């Protein structure tokens, strides 16, 4: 197939590497010339430019993935929609869906939202890596008016790079990922910020030396891309706040168990957490 990727960073770059290794022709668009040069050098795209006018093979394009930061996705679709043939399948990889999908479908009816559940703590073209989506979930958010053929093609493309594809409404997606992706970013960032509140400098310094695998695991997503975390909070505000407030209530309950020395109840909570954890690690 002939595939376009707009936004050549961690996700767009990783997708390009995998799609090209499947034999697809991939062109890319990004904001900076150095990113475009790097994309070609490391094999993310066959060609990359700064505007649609640079893409000589644009008319042959079958599918375009928008992989820009969340706040640029709709602006990008608005800019390219007038140039798109109605047969081109348009999709995105944004971490939130409801605020994008409805508007995007109006701009280009062959748009179907997507969100691969894969990432690292790094960003930009140099963070691109092959097989990032291998064994990871990827959500597609079609609705009743979505073209079934476009949905089949997107499903197959994501499966071809190793993703396990799920489908759901955009609003349901946003509430589900608020729990398992967006809440953990804030909880993990809060953990790092809280550790830094230790007033005794000697203890603060020692804790940095002693931090090992447990801290590495629990701080990983809080130490990721700050712009992405902020945009997620802005574009999924309600669902994120609901989950944060529920988390606060659970934390208050754990504090109460410790304050009152109710070790039996605390152990019950931790046993339940240990059992429940496996049900979130299906893949
Ligand atoms: P990223 O590494 O920062 O890459 C985004 C790239 O988009 C940048 O390298 C930038 O390229 C380019 N860009 C920025 N504004 C642009 C514009 N207006 N037009 C064209 N290109 C533009 O970010 P990312 O982590 O790949 O995230 C991209 C999307 O994936 C976001 O919507 C995010 O919600 C979603 N996502 C992220 C993760 C994750 O864990 N990181 C996981 C799943 C989904 P230049 O270098 O040229 O400036």
PDB file of N, CA and C in Angstrom, residues 1-4 19 22-27 46 60-63 89 153-154 156-157:
ATOM      1  N   UNK A   1       0.844  -1.190   0.000  1.00  0.00           N
ATOM      2  CA  UNK A   1       0.000   0.000   0.000  1.00  0.00           C
ATOM      3  C   UNK A   1       0.887   1.251   0.000  1.00  0.00           C
ATOM      4  N   UNK A   2       0.247   2.379  -0.244  1.00  0.00           N
ATOM      5  CA  UNK A   2       0.944   3.665  -0.277  1.00  0.00           C
ATOM      6  C   UNK A   2       0.459   4.456   0.940  1.00  0.00           C
ATOM      7  N   UNK A   3       1.347   4.654   1.910  1.00  0.00           N
ATOM      8  CA  UNK A   3       0.918   5.154   3.225  1.00  0.00           C
ATOM      9  C   UNK A   3       1.606   6.474   3.563  1.00  0.00           C
ATOM     10  N   UNK A   4       0.837   7.403   4.124  1.00  0.00           N
ATOM     11  CA  UNK A   4       1.398   8.670   4.593  1.00  0.00           C
ATOM     12  C   UNK A   4       1.381   8.721   6.111  1.00  0.00           C
ATOM     13  N   UNK A  19       5.874  -0.363   9.087  1.00  0.00           N
ATOM     14  CA  UNK A  19       5.101  -0.468   7.836  1.00  0.00           C
ATOM     15  C   UNK A  19       6.036  -0.647   6.646  1.00  0.00           C
ATOM     16  N   UNK A  22       7.144  -4.076   6.233  1.00  0.00           N
ATOM     17  CA  UNK A  22       6.102  -4.944   5.662  1.00  0.00           C
ATOM     18  C   UNK A  22       6.011  -4.773   4.142  1.00  0.00           C
ATOM     19  N   UNK A  23       6.831  -3.882   3.586  1.00  0.00           N
ATOM     20  CA  UNK A  23       6.857  -3.694   2.130  1.00  0.00           C
ATOM     21  C   UNK A  23       6.005  -2.535   1.637  1.00  0.00           C
ATOM     22  N   UNK A  24       5.401  -1.750   2.543  1.00  0.00           N
ATOM     23  CA  UNK A  24       4.604  -0.607   2.102  1.00  0.00           C
ATOM     24  C   UNK A  24       5.521   0.553   1.728  1.00  0.00           C
ATOM     25  N   UNK A  25       5.044   1.385   0.771  1.00  0.00           N
ATOM     26  CA  UNK A  25       5.740   2.645   0.483  1.00  0.00           C
ATOM     27  C   UNK A  25       5.233   3.665   1.490  1.00  0.00           C
ATOM     28  N   UNK A  26       6.128   4.344   2.209  1.00  0.00           N
ATOM     29  CA  UNK A  26       5.713   5.290   3.256  1.00  0.00           C
ATOM     30  C   UNK A  26       6.301   6.673   2.994  1.00  0.00           C
ATOM     31  N   UNK A  27       5.414   7.665   2.863  1.00  0.00           N
ATOM     32  CA  UNK A  27       5.919   9.048   2.848  1.00  0.00           C
ATOM     33  C   UNK A  27       5.586   9.681   4.197  1.00  0.00           C
ATOM     34  N   UNK A  46      10.158   6.446   3.048  1.00  0.00           N
ATOM     35  CA  UNK A  46      10.849   6.454   1.755  1.00  0.00           C
ATOM     36  C   UNK A  46      11.128   7.880   1.329  1.00  0.00           C
ATOM     37  N   UNK A  60      -1.380   8.803  -5.092  1.00  0.00           N
ATOM     38  CA  UNK A  60      -1.492   7.331  -4.982  1.00  0.00           C
ATOM     39  C   UNK A  60      -1.754   6.859  -3.550  1.00  0.00           C
ATOM     40  N   UNK A  61      -1.875   7.803  -2.609  1.00  0.00           N
ATOM     41  CA  UNK A  61      -1.961   7.424  -1.192  1.00  0.00           C
ATOM     42  C   UNK A  61      -3.252   6.661  -0.868  1.00  0.00           C
ATOM     43  N   UNK A  62      -3.100   5.565  -0.111  1.00  0.00           N
ATOM     44  CA  UNK A  62      -4.268   4.784   0.326  1.00  0.00           C
ATOM     45  C   UNK A  62      -4.694   5.163   1.740  1.00  0.00           C
ATOM     46  N   UNK A  63      -3.714   5.331   2.623  1.00  0.00           N
ATOM     47  CA  UNK A  63      -4.025   5.558   4.048  1.00  0.00           C
ATOM     48  C   UNK A  63      -3.083   6.633   4.598  1.00  0.00           C
ATOM     49  N   UNK A  89      -8.140   6.728   3.161  1.00  0.00           N
ATOM     50  CA  UNK A  89      -8.503   6.419   4.556  1.00  0.00           C
ATOM     51  C   UNK A  89      -7.634   7.283   5.467  1.00  0.00           C
ATOM     52  N   UNK A 153      -9.250  -2.455   6.589  1.00  0.00           N
ATOM     53  CA  UNK A 153      -7.871  -2.151   6.167  1.00  0.00           C
ATOM     54  C   UNK A 153      -7.053  -1.669   7.368  1.00  0.00           C
ATOM     55  N   UNK A 154      -7.643  -0.794   8.183  1.00  0.00           N
ATOM     56  CA  UNK A 154      -6.901  -0.293   9.356  1.00  0.00           C
ATOM     57  C   UNK A 154      -6.629  -1.427  10.343  1.00  0.00           C
ATOM     58  N   UNK A 156      -6.268  -4.544   9.657  1.00  0.00           N
ATOM     59  CA  UNK A 156      -5.195  -5.410   9.104  1.00  0.00           C
ATOM     60  C   UNK A 156      -3.830  -4.743   9.236  1.00  0.00           C
ATOM     61  N   UNK A 157      -3.772  -3.430   8.992  1.00  0.00           N
ATOM     62  CA  UNK A 157      -2.472  -2.752   9.090  1.00  0.00           C
ATOM     63  C   UNK A 157      -1.929  -2.827  10.510  1.00  0.00           C
TER      64      UNK A 157
END
